[in-house]
Coordinates of C-alpha atoms and ligand atoms in Angstrom, one line a residue:
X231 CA -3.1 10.9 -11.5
X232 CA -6.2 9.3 -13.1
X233 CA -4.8 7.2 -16.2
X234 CA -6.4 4.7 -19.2
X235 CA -6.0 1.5 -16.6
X236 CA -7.8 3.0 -13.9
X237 CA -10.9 1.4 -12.6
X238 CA -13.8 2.0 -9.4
X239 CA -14.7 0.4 -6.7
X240 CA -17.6 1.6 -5.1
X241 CA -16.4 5.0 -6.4
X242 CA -12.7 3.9 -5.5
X243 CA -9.8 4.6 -7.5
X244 CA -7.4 0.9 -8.5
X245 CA -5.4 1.4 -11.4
X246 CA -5.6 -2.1 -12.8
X247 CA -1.7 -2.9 -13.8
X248 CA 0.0 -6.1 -14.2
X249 CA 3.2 -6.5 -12.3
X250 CA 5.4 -6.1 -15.1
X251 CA 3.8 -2.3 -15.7
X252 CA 3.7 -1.3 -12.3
X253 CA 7.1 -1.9 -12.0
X254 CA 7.8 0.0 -14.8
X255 CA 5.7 2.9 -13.5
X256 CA 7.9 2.9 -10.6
X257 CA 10.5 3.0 -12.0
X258 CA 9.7 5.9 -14.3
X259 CA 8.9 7.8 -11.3
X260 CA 12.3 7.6 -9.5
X261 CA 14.2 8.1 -12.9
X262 CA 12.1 11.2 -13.9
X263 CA 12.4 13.0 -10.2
X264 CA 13.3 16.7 -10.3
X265 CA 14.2 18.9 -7.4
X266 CA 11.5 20.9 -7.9
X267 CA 8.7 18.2 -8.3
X268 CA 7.0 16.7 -5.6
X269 CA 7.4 13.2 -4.8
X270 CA 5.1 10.6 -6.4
X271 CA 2.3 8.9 -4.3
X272 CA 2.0 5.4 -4.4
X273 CA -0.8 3.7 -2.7
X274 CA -2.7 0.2 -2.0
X275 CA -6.2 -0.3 -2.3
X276 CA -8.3 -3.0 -0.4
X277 CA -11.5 -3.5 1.2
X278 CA -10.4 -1.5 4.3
X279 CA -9.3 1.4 2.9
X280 CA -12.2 1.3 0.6
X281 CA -14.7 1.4 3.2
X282 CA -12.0 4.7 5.2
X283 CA -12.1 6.3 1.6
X284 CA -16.2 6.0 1.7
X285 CA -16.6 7.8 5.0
X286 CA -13.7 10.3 5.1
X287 CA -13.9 12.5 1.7
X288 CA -10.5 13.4 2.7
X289 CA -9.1 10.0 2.5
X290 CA -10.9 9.7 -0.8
X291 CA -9.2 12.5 -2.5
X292 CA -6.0 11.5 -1.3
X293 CA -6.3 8.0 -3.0
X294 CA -7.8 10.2 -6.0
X295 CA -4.7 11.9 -6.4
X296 CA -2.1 9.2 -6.1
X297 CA 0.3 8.5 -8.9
X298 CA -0.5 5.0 -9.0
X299 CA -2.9 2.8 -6.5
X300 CA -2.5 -1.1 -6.6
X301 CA -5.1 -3.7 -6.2
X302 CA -4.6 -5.3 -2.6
X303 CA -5.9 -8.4 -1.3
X304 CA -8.8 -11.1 -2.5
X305 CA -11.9 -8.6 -2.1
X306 CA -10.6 -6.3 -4.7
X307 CA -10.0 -9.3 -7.0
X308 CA -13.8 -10.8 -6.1
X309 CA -15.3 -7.6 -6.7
X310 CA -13.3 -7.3 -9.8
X311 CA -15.2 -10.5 -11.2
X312 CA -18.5 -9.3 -9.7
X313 CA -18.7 -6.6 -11.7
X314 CA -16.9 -8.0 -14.6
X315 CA -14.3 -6.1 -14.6
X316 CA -11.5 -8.6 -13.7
X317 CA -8.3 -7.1 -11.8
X318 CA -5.2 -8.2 -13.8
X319 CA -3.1 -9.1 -10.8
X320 CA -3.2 -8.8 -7.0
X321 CA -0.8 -6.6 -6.1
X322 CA -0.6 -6.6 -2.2
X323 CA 2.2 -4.9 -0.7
X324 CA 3.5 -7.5 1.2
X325 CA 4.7 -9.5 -2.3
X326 CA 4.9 -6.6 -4.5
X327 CA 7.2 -4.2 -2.1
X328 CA 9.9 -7.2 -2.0
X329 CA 10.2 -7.1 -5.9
X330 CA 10.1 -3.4 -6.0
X331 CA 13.4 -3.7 -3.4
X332 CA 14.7 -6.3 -5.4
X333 CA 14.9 -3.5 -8.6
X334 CA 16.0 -1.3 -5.8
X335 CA 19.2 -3.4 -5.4
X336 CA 19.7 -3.7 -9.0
X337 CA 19.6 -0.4 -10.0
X338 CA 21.5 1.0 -6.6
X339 CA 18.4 2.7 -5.8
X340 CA 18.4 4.5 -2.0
X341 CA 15.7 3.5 0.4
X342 CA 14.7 4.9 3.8
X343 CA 11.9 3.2 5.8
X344 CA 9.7 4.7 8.2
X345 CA 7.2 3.3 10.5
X346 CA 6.2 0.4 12.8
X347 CA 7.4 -0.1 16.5
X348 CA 10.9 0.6 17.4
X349 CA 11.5 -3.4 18.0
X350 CA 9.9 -4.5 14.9
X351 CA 11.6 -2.1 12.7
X352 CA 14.9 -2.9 14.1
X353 CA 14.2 -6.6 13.0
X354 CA 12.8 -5.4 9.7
X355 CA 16.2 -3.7 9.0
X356 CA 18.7 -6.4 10.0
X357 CA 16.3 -8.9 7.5
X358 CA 16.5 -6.3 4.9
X359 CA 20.5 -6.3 5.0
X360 CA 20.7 -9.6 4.9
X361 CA 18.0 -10.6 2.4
X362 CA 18.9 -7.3 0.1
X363 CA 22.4 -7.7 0.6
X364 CA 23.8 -5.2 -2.3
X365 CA 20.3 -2.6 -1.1
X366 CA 21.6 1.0 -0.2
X367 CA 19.0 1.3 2.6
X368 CA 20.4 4.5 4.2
X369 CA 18.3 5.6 6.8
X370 CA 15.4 4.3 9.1
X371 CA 12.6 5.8 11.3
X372 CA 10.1 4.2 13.7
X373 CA 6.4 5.6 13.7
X374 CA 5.9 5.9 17.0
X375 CA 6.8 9.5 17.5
X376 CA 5.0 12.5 18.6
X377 CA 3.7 15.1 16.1
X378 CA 5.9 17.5 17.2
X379 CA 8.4 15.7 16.0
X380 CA 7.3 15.4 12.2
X381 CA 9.5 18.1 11.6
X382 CA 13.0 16.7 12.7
X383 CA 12.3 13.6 10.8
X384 CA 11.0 15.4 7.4
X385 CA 14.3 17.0 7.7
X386 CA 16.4 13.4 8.6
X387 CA 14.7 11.7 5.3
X388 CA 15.4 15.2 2.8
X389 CA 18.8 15.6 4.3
X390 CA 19.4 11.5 2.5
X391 CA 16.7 12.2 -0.2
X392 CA 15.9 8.8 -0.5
X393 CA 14.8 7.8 -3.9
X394 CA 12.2 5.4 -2.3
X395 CA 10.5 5.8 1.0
X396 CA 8.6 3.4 2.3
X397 CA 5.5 4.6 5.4
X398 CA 4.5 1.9 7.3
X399 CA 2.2 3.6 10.2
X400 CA -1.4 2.5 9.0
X401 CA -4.0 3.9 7.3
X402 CA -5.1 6.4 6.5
X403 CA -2.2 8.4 8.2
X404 CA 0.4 6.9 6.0
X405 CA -1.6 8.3 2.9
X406 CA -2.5 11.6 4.3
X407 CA 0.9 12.0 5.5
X408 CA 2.4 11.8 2.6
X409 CA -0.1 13.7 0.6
X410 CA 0.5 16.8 2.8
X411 CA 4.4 16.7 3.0
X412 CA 5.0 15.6 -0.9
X413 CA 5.8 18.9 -2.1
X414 CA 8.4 19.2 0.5
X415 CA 10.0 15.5 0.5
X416 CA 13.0 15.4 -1.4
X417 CA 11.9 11.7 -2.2
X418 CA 11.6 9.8 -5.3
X419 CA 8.5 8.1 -5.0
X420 CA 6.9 7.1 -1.8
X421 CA 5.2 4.2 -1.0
X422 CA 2.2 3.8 2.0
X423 CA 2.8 0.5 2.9
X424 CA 0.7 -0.4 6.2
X425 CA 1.6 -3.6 8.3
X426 CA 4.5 -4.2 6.1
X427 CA 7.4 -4.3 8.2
X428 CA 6.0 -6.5 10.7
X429 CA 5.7 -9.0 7.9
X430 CA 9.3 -8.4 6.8
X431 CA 10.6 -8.5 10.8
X432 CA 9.1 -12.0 10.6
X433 CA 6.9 -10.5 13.9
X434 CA 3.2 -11.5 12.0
X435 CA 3.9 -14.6 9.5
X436 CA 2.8 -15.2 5.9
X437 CA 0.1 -17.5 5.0
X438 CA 1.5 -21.0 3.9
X439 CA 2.3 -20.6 -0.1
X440 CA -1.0 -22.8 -1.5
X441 CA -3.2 -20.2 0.9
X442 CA -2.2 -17.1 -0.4
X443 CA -1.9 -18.8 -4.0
X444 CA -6.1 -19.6 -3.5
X445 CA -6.5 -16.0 -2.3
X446 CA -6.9 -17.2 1.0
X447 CA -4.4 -15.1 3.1
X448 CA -7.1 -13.1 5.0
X449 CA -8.4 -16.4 7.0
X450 CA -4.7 -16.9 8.2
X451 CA -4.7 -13.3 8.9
X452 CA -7.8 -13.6 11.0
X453 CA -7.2 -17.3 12.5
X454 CA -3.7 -16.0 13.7
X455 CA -5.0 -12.0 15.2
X456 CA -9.3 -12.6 15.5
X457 CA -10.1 -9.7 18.0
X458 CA -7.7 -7.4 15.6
X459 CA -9.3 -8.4 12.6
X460 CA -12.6 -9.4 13.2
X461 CA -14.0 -5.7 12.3
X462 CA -12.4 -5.9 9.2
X463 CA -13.4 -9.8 7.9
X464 CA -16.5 -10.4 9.4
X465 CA -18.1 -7.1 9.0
X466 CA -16.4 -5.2 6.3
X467 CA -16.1 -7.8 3.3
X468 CA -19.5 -8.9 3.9
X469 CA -20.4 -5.8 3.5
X470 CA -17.7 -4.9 0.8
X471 CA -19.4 -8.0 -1.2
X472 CA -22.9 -7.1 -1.0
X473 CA -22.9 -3.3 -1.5
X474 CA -20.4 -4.5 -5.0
X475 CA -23.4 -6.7 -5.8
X476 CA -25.9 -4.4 -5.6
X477 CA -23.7 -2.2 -7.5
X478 CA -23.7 -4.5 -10.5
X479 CA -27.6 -5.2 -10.0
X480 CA -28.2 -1.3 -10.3
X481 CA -26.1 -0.4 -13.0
X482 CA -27.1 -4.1 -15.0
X483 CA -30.9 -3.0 -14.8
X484 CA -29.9 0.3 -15.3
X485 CA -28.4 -0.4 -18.7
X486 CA -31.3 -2.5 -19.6
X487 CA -34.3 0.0 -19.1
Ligands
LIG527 N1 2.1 2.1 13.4 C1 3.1 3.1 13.5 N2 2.7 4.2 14.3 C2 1.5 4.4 14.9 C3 0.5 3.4 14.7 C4 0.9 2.3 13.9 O1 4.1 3.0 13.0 O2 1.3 5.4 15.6 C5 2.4 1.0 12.6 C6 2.1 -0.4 13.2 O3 3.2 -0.7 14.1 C7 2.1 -1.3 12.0 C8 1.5 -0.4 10.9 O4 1.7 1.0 11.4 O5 3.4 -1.7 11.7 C9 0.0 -0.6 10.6 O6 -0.2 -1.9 10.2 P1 -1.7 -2.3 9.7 O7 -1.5 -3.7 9.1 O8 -2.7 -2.0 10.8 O9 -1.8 -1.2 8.5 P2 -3.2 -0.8 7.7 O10 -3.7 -2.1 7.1 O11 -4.1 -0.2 8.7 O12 -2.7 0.1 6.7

C-alpha cells in the first residue's frame, strides 16, 4: 500500500527507500505472515514498466497496490533529479534480490523460484546452491507452462509455503499473476523479478563493475542484445526523458502563475 516514502512517476507509484529500509520492509513482511493474509506484493519499477503501467490501467493498479515497489534502473534515478525529487538508491533487482537471499540464508528463510526457461532455471538453481550454500531453496518451477497448468503449480508452491517466492516470467504477467493468486498463495512475500534468473544462470552477463557503478548498465544491456532492446533504449527512455521534462516544465510554471 501507498506509504510516507512513496513518490510518482508520470503518475507511477516508487516507494523511495534506501536499501537498509527495504530490507527491513521485507523482512517485516515474511515475519508478520498469517494464514489468513494474503501474500505481500513486491515489485520493480523502471522505465519499461512505466510506460506498460501508462497504457494498461490494469497494470497500473496492480503496481498501485503493491506492498512495496523499488526504484529500478538509471531512468528512474535521472527522472528523480529531473524533477527534483532525488531517488535515494537504485534498487534494481538484479543487485537487490542477491542481498535479500543473502538475509534469506541468515535467517533460514524458505525460497521457491519460478520462471525462466527450463535450461536457464536449472543453471540458476545449481549457482544458487552453491553461492547460497546454507539457503533452504525448496522448490523450483520453469515459466514456460501452459495456463492450464497454473493450477498444479499454485498447488506445488502452497503445498511448501515458501516464505519468499520469487516470479521471473516478464512483465507485466509476473505482476498480474501475482496480484490475482495472492489471496490464495500461502507465500510470505513475493517478489516479480523479470530477467533475473538469466542473470543469476550466468546465461545474460552483468555490466563490468565501473559501468553499472556510472549507471551505465543499460548500454551493456543494449550493446550485448540490440534487436531485443532497442524498443526499449532507443525509443522508450527518450521518450521516458522528455515526457519527465515536460512534466517538471508544467507543474514549475504551473506553481509560478
Ligand atoms: N519468461 C517465462 N515464461 C514466459 C516468457 C518469459 O518464464 O512465458 C521468462 C524469460 O525466460 C525471462 C523472463 O521471463 O527469464 C523475462 O525477462 P525480461 O528481462 O524480459 O523481464 P521484464 O524486464 O520484461 O520484466
Amino acid at each position: 500500500m501507498l506509504n510516507s516514502k512513496t513518490v510518482h512517476f508520470l503518475g507511477v507509484r516508487v516507494d523511495n527507500y534506501r536499501l537498509r529500509e527495504a530490507l527491513a520492509r521485507v523482512k517485516f513482511f515474511i515475519d508478520s505472515k498469517q494464514p489468513e493474509r494474503s501474500s505481500r506484493k513486491v515489485y520493480f519499477t523502471n522505465v519499461h514498466t512505466i510506460h506498460l503501467a501508462r497504457r494498461d490501467p490494469q497494470f497500473f493498479c496492480t503496481i498501485h497496490n503493491a506492498d512495496l515497489v523499488l526504484p529500478d534502473g538509471s531512468g528512474i534515478d535521472l527522472a528523480g533529479r529531473i524533477l527534483k525529487r532525488p531517488v535515494k538508491e537504485n534498487l534494481n533487482g538484479t543487485d537487490f534480490m542477491p542481498v535479500v537471499l543473502r538475509m534469506a540464508e541468515r535467517y533460514g528463510y524458505t525460497v521457491y523460484l519460478l520462471g525462466a526457461r527450463p535450461e536457464v532455471l536449472e543453471r540458476c538453481v545449481e549457482r544458487i546452491q552453491n553461492d547460497f550454500s546454507d539457503l533452504k531453496l525448496i522448490g523450483y518451477q520453469h515459466g514456460y507452462y501452459h495456463q492450464q497448468e497454473e493450477g498444479r503449480i499454485l498447488e506445488k508452491i502452497n503445498r511448501v509455503r515458501p516464505d519468499i517466492l520469487l516470479v521471473a516470467t516478464g512483465s507485466p504477467r509476473q505482476e498480474k499473476w501475482i496480484a490475482s493468486v495472492s489471496d490464495h498463495l500461502e507465500a510470505g512475500v513475493c517478489f516479480a523479478v523479470g530477467g533475473l534468473f538469466d542473470f543469476l544462470s550466468g546465461e545474460f552477463s552483468r555490466a563490468p563493475y565501473w559501468m553499472r557503478k556510472a549507471g551505465l548498465e543499460w548500454v551493456h544491456r543494449f550493446v550485448k542484445n540490440p534487436r531485443e532492446k532497442w524498443n526499449r533504449i532507443v525509443i522508450e527512455i527518450p521518450l521516458f526523458i522528455w515526457l519527465t521534462m515536460m512534466n517538471r516544465l508544467f507543474h514549475s510554471s504551473f506553481h509560478q502563475s
